[in-house]
mmCIF file of C-alpha atoms in Angstrom:
data_model
loop_
_atom_site.group_PDB
_atom_site.id
_atom_site.type_symbol
_atom_site.label_atom_id
_atom_site.label_comp_id
_atom_site.label_asym_id
_atom_site.label_seq_id
_atom_site.Cartn_x
_atom_site.Cartn_y
_atom_site.Cartn_z
ATOM 1 C CA UNK A 21 19.531 122.627 -104.675
ATOM 2 C CA UNK A 22 22.176 125.096 -105.857
ATOM 3 C CA UNK A 23 25.866 125.456 -105.089
ATOM 4 C CA UNK A 24 28.400 128.294 -105.171
ATOM 5 C CA UNK A 25 29.086 127.572 -108.839
ATOM 6 C CA UNK A 26 25.603 128.877 -109.464
ATOM 7 C CA UNK A 27 24.529 125.632 -111.077
ATOM 8 C CA UNK A 28 21.680 123.428 -109.963
ATOM 9 C CA UNK A 29 22.510 119.783 -109.301
ATOM 10 C CA UNK A 30 20.403 118.732 -112.284
ATOM 11 C CA UNK A 31 22.445 121.009 -114.525
ATOM 12 C CA UNK A 32 25.689 119.516 -113.250
ATOM 13 C CA UNK A 33 24.436 116.005 -113.901
ATOM 14 C CA UNK A 34 23.452 117.006 -117.435
ATOM 15 C CA UNK A 35 26.934 118.423 -118.007
ATOM 16 C CA UNK A 36 28.565 115.249 -116.684
ATOM 17 C CA UNK A 37 26.355 113.144 -118.956
ATOM 18 C CA UNK A 38 27.521 115.213 -121.930
ATOM 19 C CA UNK A 39 31.145 114.809 -120.860
ATOM 20 C CA UNK A 40 30.716 111.043 -120.500
ATOM 21 C CA UNK A 41 29.248 110.866 -124.009
ATOM 22 C CA UNK A 42 32.144 112.910 -125.350
ATOM 23 C CA UNK A 43 34.686 110.647 -123.626
ATOM 24 C CA UNK A 44 33.080 107.474 -124.963
ATOM 25 C CA UNK A 45 32.096 108.512 -128.468
ATOM 26 C CA UNK A 46 34.672 111.114 -129.455
ATOM 27 C CA UNK A 47 37.749 111.427 -127.259
ATOM 28 C CA UNK A 48 38.594 107.743 -126.933
ATOM 29 C CA UNK A 49 38.164 107.262 -130.674
ATOM 30 C CA UNK A 50 40.136 110.341 -131.653
ATOM 31 C CA UNK A 51 42.410 111.467 -128.793
ATOM 32 C CA UNK A 52 43.772 114.994 -128.886
ATOM 33 C CA UNK A 53 47.276 115.637 -127.557
ATOM 34 C CA UNK A 54 46.971 118.833 -125.538
ATOM 35 C CA UNK A 55 49.732 118.425 -122.965
ATOM 36 C CA UNK A 56 53.097 116.775 -123.590
ATOM 37 C CA UNK A 57 55.211 116.252 -120.478
ATOM 38 C CA UNK A 58 58.965 115.780 -120.597
ATOM 39 C CA UNK A 59 60.699 114.443 -117.504
ATOM 40 C CA UNK A 60 63.989 116.293 -117.727
ATOM 41 C CA UNK A 61 65.615 114.256 -114.978
ATOM 42 C CA UNK A 62 64.846 111.803 -112.218
ATOM 43 C CA UNK A 63 67.308 113.591 -109.936
ATOM 44 C CA UNK A 64 66.115 115.926 -107.207
ATOM 45 C CA UNK A 65 67.704 118.059 -104.508
ATOM 46 C CA UNK A 66 64.875 117.230 -102.111
ATOM 47 C CA UNK A 67 63.535 113.894 -100.887
ATOM 48 C CA UNK A 68 59.796 114.377 -100.432
ATOM 49 C CA UNK A 69 57.932 111.922 -98.263
ATOM 50 C CA UNK A 70 55.091 111.648 -100.785
ATOM 51 C CA UNK A 71 56.978 111.486 -104.107
ATOM 52 C CA UNK A 72 55.007 109.372 -106.560
ATOM 53 C CA UNK A 73 58.067 108.885 -108.782
ATOM 54 C CA UNK A 74 60.464 107.999 -105.951
ATOM 55 C CA UNK A 75 62.860 110.642 -107.269
ATOM 56 C CA UNK A 76 66.306 110.436 -105.786
ATOM 57 C CA UNK A 77 65.904 106.755 -104.885
ATOM 58 C CA UNK A 78 67.204 105.430 -108.174
ATOM 59 C CA UNK A 79 70.172 106.001 -110.454
ATOM 60 C CA UNK A 80 69.329 107.348 -113.877
ATOM 61 C CA UNK A 81 70.083 104.786 -116.534
ATOM 62 C CA UNK A 82 70.806 106.075 -120.032
ATOM 63 C CA UNK A 83 69.096 109.482 -119.741
ATOM 64 C CA UNK A 84 68.216 111.413 -122.863
ATOM 65 C CA UNK A 85 70.812 113.865 -124.094
ATOM 66 C CA UNK A 86 69.992 117.469 -124.936
ATOM 67 C CA UNK A 87 70.325 116.658 -128.632
ATOM 68 C CA UNK A 88 67.931 113.737 -128.352
ATOM 69 C CA UNK A 89 65.333 115.939 -126.679
ATOM 70 C CA UNK A 90 65.758 118.666 -129.276
ATOM 71 C CA UNK A 91 65.495 116.145 -132.127
ATOM 72 C CA UNK A 92 62.325 114.834 -130.502
ATOM 73 C CA UNK A 93 60.887 118.355 -130.364
ATOM 74 C CA UNK A 94 61.639 118.732 -134.082
ATOM 75 C CA UNK A 95 59.672 115.556 -134.723
ATOM 76 C CA UNK A 96 56.746 116.752 -132.617
ATOM 77 C CA UNK A 97 56.656 120.040 -134.502
ATOM 78 C CA UNK A 98 56.498 118.188 -137.818
ATOM 79 C CA UNK A 99 53.803 115.757 -136.704
ATOM 80 C CA UNK A 100 51.481 117.915 -134.559
ATOM 81 C CA UNK A 101 49.978 121.388 -134.494
ATOM 82 C CA UNK A 102 51.999 122.720 -131.589
ATOM 83 C CA UNK A 103 49.837 125.855 -131.390
ATOM 84 C CA UNK A 104 47.185 123.591 -129.815
ATOM 85 C CA UNK A 105 49.590 121.948 -127.382
ATOM 86 C CA UNK A 106 51.502 122.937 -124.300
ATOM 87 C CA UNK A 107 54.886 121.514 -123.445
ATOM 88 C CA UNK A 108 55.333 120.787 -119.730
ATOM 89 C CA UNK A 109 58.789 120.152 -118.285
ATOM 90 C CA UNK A 110 59.209 118.483 -114.953
ATOM 91 C CA UNK A 111 61.428 116.093 -112.987
ATOM 92 C CA UNK A 112 62.790 115.377 -110.410
ATOM 93 C CA UNK A 113 63.928 118.957 -110.335
ATOM 94 C CA UNK A 114 64.271 120.075 -113.971
ATOM 95 C CA UNK A 115 66.710 122.876 -113.180
ATOM 96 C CA UNK A 116 69.308 120.306 -112.074
ATOM 97 C CA UNK A 117 70.051 119.645 -115.754
ATOM 98 C CA UNK A 118 73.130 121.620 -116.722
ATOM 99 C CA UNK A 119 71.828 121.868 -120.279
ATOM 100 C CA UNK A 120 68.327 122.917 -119.220
ATOM 101 C CA UNK A 121 68.470 126.359 -120.795
ATOM 102 C CA UNK A 122 70.014 125.042 -123.987
ATOM 103 C CA UNK A 123 67.023 122.745 -124.418
ATOM 104 C CA UNK A 124 64.347 125.236 -123.443
ATOM 105 C CA UNK A 125 65.792 128.106 -125.457
ATOM 106 C CA UNK A 126 65.634 125.776 -128.437
ATOM 107 C CA UNK A 127 62.051 124.762 -127.643
ATOM 108 C CA UNK A 128 61.021 128.397 -127.469
ATOM 109 C CA UNK A 129 62.790 129.216 -130.729
ATOM 110 C CA UNK A 130 60.757 126.476 -132.417
ATOM 111 C CA UNK A 131 57.487 127.968 -131.206
ATOM 112 C CA UNK A 132 56.644 125.711 -128.270
ATOM 113 C CA UNK A 133 54.601 127.262 -125.479
ATOM 114 C CA UNK A 134 55.968 125.717 -122.312
ATOM 115 C CA UNK A 135 55.445 125.549 -118.597
ATOM 116 C CA UNK A 136 57.369 124.007 -115.720
ATOM 117 C CA UNK A 137 56.898 122.399 -112.330
ATOM 118 C CA UNK A 138 59.730 122.946 -109.857
ATOM 119 C CA UNK A 139 60.503 123.012 -106.159
ATOM 120 C CA UNK A 140 61.760 126.572 -106.609
ATOM 121 C CA UNK A 141 64.903 126.196 -104.520
ATOM 122 C CA UNK A 142 67.269 126.909 -107.427
ATOM 123 C CA UNK A 143 65.465 130.014 -108.651
ATOM 124 C CA UNK A 144 66.742 133.507 -107.961
ATOM 125 C CA UNK A 145 66.422 136.797 -109.846
ATOM 126 C CA UNK A 146 69.012 135.751 -112.430
ATOM 127 C CA UNK A 147 67.390 132.354 -113.069
ATOM 128 C CA UNK A 148 63.950 133.978 -113.259
ATOM 129 C CA UNK A 149 65.230 136.316 -115.962
ATOM 130 C CA UNK A 150 66.802 133.443 -117.886
ATOM 131 C CA UNK A 151 63.506 131.551 -117.676
ATOM 132 C CA UNK A 152 61.686 134.589 -119.025
ATOM 133 C CA UNK A 153 64.090 134.900 -121.950
ATOM 134 C CA UNK A 154 63.667 131.174 -122.643
ATOM 135 C CA UNK A 155 59.936 131.715 -123.086
ATOM 136 C CA UNK A 156 58.555 130.171 -119.897
ATOM 137 C CA UNK A 157 54.861 131.031 -119.654
ATOM 138 C CA UNK A 158 53.486 129.175 -116.659
ATOM 139 C CA UNK A 159 55.162 127.739 -113.587
ATOM 140 C CA UNK A 160 53.955 125.807 -110.554
ATOM 141 C CA UNK A 161 56.161 125.743 -107.468
ATOM 142 C CA UNK A 162 55.730 123.222 -104.651
ATOM 143 C CA UNK A 163 55.271 124.734 -101.207
ATOM 144 C CA UNK A 164 53.723 122.198 -98.878
ATOM 145 C CA UNK A 165 53.103 124.111 -95.700
ATOM 146 C CA UNK A 166 54.556 126.569 -93.250
ATOM 147 C CA UNK A 167 58.301 126.524 -92.701
ATOM 148 C CA UNK A 168 58.776 123.761 -90.129
ATOM 149 C CA UNK A 169 56.350 121.355 -91.767
ATOM 150 C CA UNK A 170 57.487 122.050 -95.338
ATOM 151 C CA UNK A 171 61.107 121.267 -94.494
ATOM 152 C CA UNK A 172 60.129 118.111 -92.599
ATOM 153 C CA UNK A 173 57.894 116.908 -95.432
ATOM 154 C CA UNK A 174 60.521 117.566 -98.103
ATOM 155 C CA UNK A 175 63.377 116.421 -95.866
ATOM 156 C CA UNK A 176 65.280 119.519 -96.912
ATOM 157 C CA UNK A 177 66.497 121.869 -94.168
ATOM 158 C CA UNK A 178 66.492 125.508 -95.203
ATOM 159 C CA UNK A 179 64.339 124.835 -98.259
ATOM 160 C CA UNK A 180 61.360 126.952 -97.208
ATOM 161 C CA UNK A 181 63.203 130.250 -97.431
ATOM 162 C CA UNK A 182 64.821 129.257 -100.736
ATOM 163 C CA UNK A 183 61.484 128.219 -102.200
ATOM 164 C CA UNK A 184 59.705 131.417 -101.137
ATOM 165 C CA UNK A 185 62.621 133.443 -102.496
ATOM 166 C CA UNK A 186 62.306 131.591 -105.804
ATOM 167 C CA UNK A 187 58.555 132.235 -106.013
ATOM 168 C CA UNK A 188 59.030 135.928 -105.237
ATOM 169 C CA UNK A 189 61.687 136.181 -107.938
ATOM 170 C CA UNK A 190 59.233 134.766 -110.481
ATOM 171 C CA UNK A 191 56.399 137.052 -109.380
ATOM 172 C CA UNK A 192 58.558 140.159 -109.295
ATOM 173 C CA UNK A 193 60.009 139.415 -112.725
ATOM 174 C CA UNK A 194 56.549 140.016 -114.128
ATOM 175 C CA UNK A 195 57.109 138.143 -117.403
ATOM 176 C CA UNK A 196 55.094 135.014 -116.725
ATOM 177 C CA UNK A 197 51.438 134.437 -117.505
ATOM 178 C CA UNK A 198 50.769 132.346 -114.428
ATOM 179 C CA UNK A 199 52.808 131.717 -111.278
ATOM 180 C CA UNK A 200 51.187 129.123 -109.040
ATOM 181 C CA UNK A 201 51.883 127.464 -105.707
ATOM 182 C CA UNK A 202 51.002 123.771 -105.364
ATOM 183 C CA UNK A 203 50.572 122.221 -101.910
ATOM 184 C CA UNK A 204 50.054 118.602 -100.917
ATOM 185 C CA UNK A 205 47.689 118.333 -97.957
ATOM 186 C CA UNK A 206 48.194 115.525 -95.466
ATOM 187 C CA UNK A 207 46.943 114.456 -92.055
ATOM 188 C CA UNK A 208 49.766 116.501 -90.521
ATOM 189 C CA UNK A 209 49.264 119.874 -92.234
ATOM 190 C CA UNK A 210 45.519 120.100 -92.814
ATOM 191 C CA UNK A 211 45.121 122.134 -89.634
ATOM 192 C CA UNK A 212 47.346 124.801 -91.206
ATOM 193 C CA UNK A 213 45.140 125.474 -94.246
ATOM 194 C CA UNK A 214 43.918 128.877 -93.097
ATOM 195 C CA UNK A 215 47.415 129.939 -91.988
ATOM 196 C CA UNK A 216 48.878 128.754 -95.294
ATOM 197 C CA UNK A 217 46.275 130.752 -97.216
ATOM 198 C CA UNK A 218 47.115 133.875 -95.249
ATOM 199 C CA UNK A 219 50.873 133.422 -95.702
ATOM 200 C CA UNK A 220 50.820 132.435 -99.373
ATOM 201 C CA UNK A 221 48.472 135.306 -100.248
ATOM 202 C CA UNK A 222 51.263 137.708 -99.306
ATOM 203 C CA UNK A 223 53.599 136.313 -101.976
ATOM 204 C CA UNK A 224 51.507 137.547 -104.884
ATOM 205 C CA UNK A 225 50.934 134.369 -106.900
ATOM 206 C CA UNK A 226 47.903 134.085 -109.161
ATOM 207 C CA UNK A 227 46.657 130.783 -107.775
ATOM 208 C CA UNK A 228 47.116 128.162 -105.091
ATOM 209 C CA UNK A 229 46.581 124.575 -106.238
ATOM 210 C CA UNK A 230 45.656 122.378 -103.287
ATOM 211 C CA UNK A 231 45.794 118.592 -103.641
ATOM 212 C CA UNK A 232 45.483 115.690 -101.225
ATOM 213 C CA UNK A 233 48.352 113.280 -100.680
ATOM 214 C CA UNK A 234 47.901 110.201 -102.862
ATOM 215 C CA UNK A 235 48.559 106.576 -101.832
ATOM 216 C CA UNK A 236 51.309 106.199 -104.434
ATOM 217 C CA UNK A 237 55.109 106.142 -104.458
ATOM 218 C CA UNK A 238 56.774 106.859 -101.125
ATOM 219 C CA UNK A 239 53.445 107.887 -99.565
ATOM 220 C CA UNK A 240 52.362 104.225 -99.528
ATOM 221 C CA UNK A 241 55.043 103.636 -96.917
ATOM 222 C CA UNK A 242 53.622 106.383 -94.641
ATOM 223 C CA UNK A 243 49.909 105.695 -94.112
ATOM 224 C CA UNK A 244 49.905 108.150 -91.212
ATOM 225 C CA UNK A 245 49.983 110.995 -93.730
ATOM 226 C CA UNK A 246 46.803 109.939 -95.553
ATOM 227 C CA UNK A 247 43.677 111.994 -94.847
ATOM 228 C CA UNK A 248 40.736 110.448 -93.049
ATOM 229 C CA UNK A 249 37.132 110.853 -94.207
ATOM 230 C CA UNK A 250 36.437 113.937 -92.108
ATOM 231 C CA UNK A 251 39.649 115.564 -93.348
ATOM 232 C CA UNK A 252 38.764 114.982 -96.999
ATOM 233 C CA UNK A 253 35.456 116.752 -96.461
ATOM 234 C CA UNK A 254 37.190 119.531 -94.588
ATOM 235 C CA UNK A 255 39.692 119.976 -97.416
ATOM 236 C CA UNK A 256 37.045 120.337 -100.102
ATOM 237 C CA UNK A 257 34.890 122.605 -97.956
ATOM 238 C CA UNK A 258 37.933 124.829 -97.452
ATOM 239 C CA UNK A 259 38.656 125.031 -101.182
ATOM 240 C CA UNK A 260 35.022 125.832 -101.930
ATOM 241 C CA UNK A 261 34.932 128.586 -99.304
ATOM 242 C CA UNK A 262 38.274 130.182 -100.208
ATOM 243 C CA UNK A 263 38.232 129.609 -103.965
ATOM 244 C CA UNK A 264 37.494 133.210 -104.933
ATOM 245 C CA UNK A 265 37.862 134.838 -101.550
ATOM 246 C CA UNK A 266 40.870 136.943 -102.510
ATOM 247 C CA UNK A 267 43.178 137.747 -105.401
ATOM 248 C CA UNK A 268 44.808 134.319 -105.086
ATOM 249 C CA UNK A 269 42.393 131.734 -106.510
ATOM 250 C CA UNK A 270 42.308 128.435 -104.620
ATOM 251 C CA UNK A 271 41.576 125.320 -106.655
ATOM 252 C CA UNK A 272 41.802 121.546 -106.487
ATOM 253 C CA UNK A 273 43.939 119.507 -108.865
ATOM 254 C CA UNK A 274 42.700 117.308 -111.698
ATOM 255 C CA UNK A 275 42.485 114.116 -109.628
ATOM 256 C CA UNK A 276 39.351 112.196 -108.653
ATOM 257 C CA UNK A 277 35.637 112.247 -109.236
ATOM 258 C CA UNK A 278 34.129 114.235 -106.368
ATOM 259 C CA UNK A 279 30.410 113.555 -106.698
ATOM 260 C CA UNK A 280 27.686 115.913 -107.806
ATOM 261 C CA UNK A 281 27.902 118.210 -104.785
ATOM 262 C CA UNK A 282 31.601 119.053 -105.129
ATOM 263 C CA UNK A 283 32.114 118.738 -108.892
ATOM 264 C CA UNK A 284 32.537 122.194 -110.485
ATOM 265 C CA UNK A 285 32.685 123.713 -106.976
ATOM 266 C CA UNK A 286 36.435 123.368 -106.403
ATOM 267 C CA UNK A 287 37.879 123.503 -109.935
ATOM 268 C CA UNK A 288 36.955 124.945 -113.303
ATOM 269 C CA UNK A 289 35.364 121.887 -114.880
ATOM 270 C CA UNK A 290 34.263 118.337 -114.205
ATOM 271 C CA UNK A 291 36.464 115.330 -113.593
ATOM 272 C CA UNK A 292 38.016 113.602 -116.578
ATOM 273 C CA UNK A 293 41.273 111.681 -116.309
ATOM 274 C CA UNK A 294 43.362 113.086 -119.173
ATOM 275 C CA UNK A 295 45.911 110.255 -119.244
ATOM 276 C CA UNK A 296 46.354 108.846 -122.726
ATOM 277 C CA UNK A 297 43.588 110.932 -124.284
ATOM 278 C CA UNK A 298 44.765 114.507 -123.742
ATOM 279 C CA UNK A 299 48.098 113.860 -121.991
ATOM 280 C CA UNK A 300 51.248 111.901 -122.837
ATOM 281 C CA UNK A 301 54.696 111.952 -121.303
ATOM 282 C CA UNK A 302 58.290 111.103 -122.070
ATOM 283 C CA UNK A 303 60.379 109.822 -119.187
ATOM 284 C CA UNK A 304 64.001 110.838 -118.620
ATOM 285 C CA UNK A 305 65.148 107.707 -120.491
ATOM 286 C CA UNK A 306 62.866 108.205 -123.504
ATOM 287 C CA UNK A 307 60.088 105.843 -122.458
ATOM 288 C CA UNK A 308 56.651 106.984 -123.609
ATOM 289 C CA UNK A 309 53.832 106.835 -121.109
ATOM 290 C CA UNK A 310 50.598 108.615 -120.234
ATOM 291 C CA UNK A 311 50.800 110.618 -116.989
ATOM 292 C CA UNK A 312 54.091 110.677 -115.099
ATOM 293 C CA UNK A 313 52.266 110.162 -111.797
ATOM 294 C CA UNK A 314 51.033 106.724 -112.874
ATOM 295 C CA UNK A 315 52.849 103.754 -111.354
ATOM 296 C CA UNK A 316 55.921 102.868 -113.390
ATOM 297 C CA UNK A 317 55.290 99.378 -114.687
ATOM 298 C CA UNK A 318 56.804 97.822 -117.827
ATOM 299 C CA UNK A 319 53.405 96.985 -119.299
ATOM 300 C CA UNK A 320 52.379 100.654 -119.158
ATOM 301 C CA UNK A 321 55.312 101.831 -121.282
ATOM 302 C CA UNK A 322 53.941 102.459 -124.771
ATOM 303 C CA UNK A 323 57.252 102.865 -126.593
ATOM 304 C CA UNK A 324 60.509 104.819 -126.532
ATOM 305 C CA UNK A 325 61.375 107.899 -128.563
ATOM 306 C CA UNK A 326 64.799 106.447 -129.399
ATOM 307 C CA UNK A 327 63.215 103.725 -131.528
ATOM 308 C CA UNK A 328 59.575 104.728 -132.078
ATOM 309 C CA UNK A 329 57.999 107.690 -133.800
ATOM 310 C CA UNK A 330 55.907 109.363 -131.145
ATOM 311 C CA UNK A 331 52.991 110.062 -133.508
ATOM 312 C CA UNK A 332 52.689 106.355 -134.313
ATOM 313 C CA UNK A 333 52.645 105.481 -130.637
ATOM 314 C CA UNK A 334 50.066 108.165 -129.839
ATOM 315 C CA UNK A 335 47.761 107.063 -132.630
ATOM 316 C CA UNK A 336 48.086 103.297 -132.215
ATOM 317 C CA UNK A 337 48.898 102.526 -128.569
ATOM 318 C CA UNK A 338 47.520 103.710 -125.174
ATOM 319 C CA UNK A 339 44.698 101.156 -125.435
ATOM 320 C CA UNK A 340 44.028 100.831 -121.716
ATOM 321 C CA UNK A 341 43.395 104.570 -121.493
ATOM 322 C CA UNK A 342 40.897 104.522 -124.345
ATOM 323 C CA UNK A 343 38.728 101.558 -123.390
ATOM 324 C CA UNK A 344 36.746 100.299 -120.394
ATOM 325 C CA UNK A 345 39.794 98.332 -119.239
ATOM 326 C CA UNK A 346 39.023 99.247 -115.622
ATOM 327 C CA UNK A 347 35.318 98.445 -115.661
ATOM 328 C CA UNK A 348 35.776 95.487 -113.379
ATOM 329 C CA UNK A 349 35.098 94.407 -109.805
ATOM 330 C CA UNK A 350 33.456 97.066 -107.644
ATOM 331 C CA UNK A 351 33.829 99.680 -110.359
ATOM 332 C CA UNK A 352 31.807 97.617 -112.838
ATOM 333 C CA UNK A 353 28.807 97.646 -110.512
ATOM 334 C CA UNK A 354 29.123 101.269 -109.387
ATOM 335 C CA UNK A 355 26.355 103.678 -110.393
ATOM 336 C CA UNK A 356 28.950 106.457 -110.749
ATOM 337 C CA UNK A 357 31.192 104.610 -113.210
ATOM 338 C CA UNK A 358 29.743 106.488 -116.182
ATOM 339 C CA UNK A 359 31.100 109.742 -114.749
ATOM 340 C CA UNK A 360 34.417 108.589 -113.248
ATOM 341 C CA UNK A 361 35.339 105.621 -115.534
ATOM 342 C CA UNK A 362 37.480 104.159 -112.776
ATOM 343 C CA UNK A 363 38.727 107.523 -111.479
ATOM 344 C CA UNK A 364 42.332 108.769 -111.836
ATOM 345 C CA UNK A 365 44.789 106.344 -113.454
ATOM 346 C CA UNK A 366 47.616 107.421 -111.168
ATOM 347 C CA UNK A 367 45.798 106.059 -108.119
ATOM 348 C CA UNK A 368 44.686 102.807 -109.780
ATOM 349 C CA UNK A 369 45.980 99.554 -108.316
ATOM 350 C CA UNK A 370 47.005 97.493 -111.366
ATOM 351 C CA UNK A 371 47.581 94.362 -109.274
ATOM 352 C CA UNK A 372 44.212 94.318 -107.537
ATOM 353 C CA UNK A 373 42.415 96.053 -110.443
ATOM 354 C CA UNK A 374 40.684 98.545 -108.205
ATOM 355 C CA UNK A 375 41.301 102.165 -107.180
ATOM 356 C CA UNK A 376 43.669 102.822 -104.287
ATOM 357 C CA UNK A 377 41.553 105.881 -103.520
ATOM 358 C CA UNK A 378 37.854 106.348 -104.254
ATOM 359 C CA UNK A 379 35.907 109.189 -102.667
ATOM 360 C CA UNK A 380 32.590 107.355 -102.856
ATOM 361 C CA UNK A 381 31.383 106.950 -99.299
ATOM 362 C CA UNK A 382 33.468 109.945 -98.244
ATOM 363 C CA UNK A 383 32.186 112.873 -100.308
ATOM 364 C CA UNK A 384 29.147 111.257 -101.932
#
């Protein structure tokens, strides 16, 4: 059996075995910080129905100042080889910070390669040019459907036109290595996949990152948005069919083990949750964590940059991400555990100690 990746199933399994060995014997013992996320703010000018961080539903308490963030970047530059790392700024909506460009101009001057996730509504030609001068290299903009659905989903009237305008400004500026659209697919917009592909292809972005809604954050309160089994299969079949169909590459996000048929078919490599082994994050208040999409629980906070040296935390904490902490219950008995290791941390239920979403029985 072969797939559109050109690889036989046996070859894929061999690759996944090698990756599992690497995770167990190398990566967990000597993690490598490749992506450092900074949550610039918890504030947002939209109120998305799926938001995993519940942005806009809480008041920021003691947020980091610009100077604190810049001092932290100085520390990171001293302690790590930043040429092997990417800095990722996110929110909330990062552009809501009035001192955003002060911080990012400084980061660029210190040699950090950085990217950003944004809803795009605050970007115009002038902002795009300022982003270019501040050294922005890659940017992913959220566009979750056609106009009516997107504005319903983000609870933000008029946002579709502003977002598309922002994306076009970035594309037309021509200074960025990669401009991407990210879309969250739900039970209510999956029938628009082909129309979305046709519409988004006109904008000129390099790629379209398609992800399923996750049972986290505000989405847990709206089960009617979650995909059913047939819709999951339809989503991944769509990505596989359209992945290299045109100039705009279609790909799936980093989440979830997809089974041997779909692994490598819908994204560049095989599943590996990067939390705590390749990825760490700093929240708006200085708390150190793994991935910002993971449920915000006190026991998952590894430290705070106001009192802890980040390098010490990275080298000596993050234990649950570097052990078989989740090899329990159904996962402990699962024949696929070696490849998924409990699947994505952001969809793990830390109370029940089981995944909120597992695609076993759906895709494989």
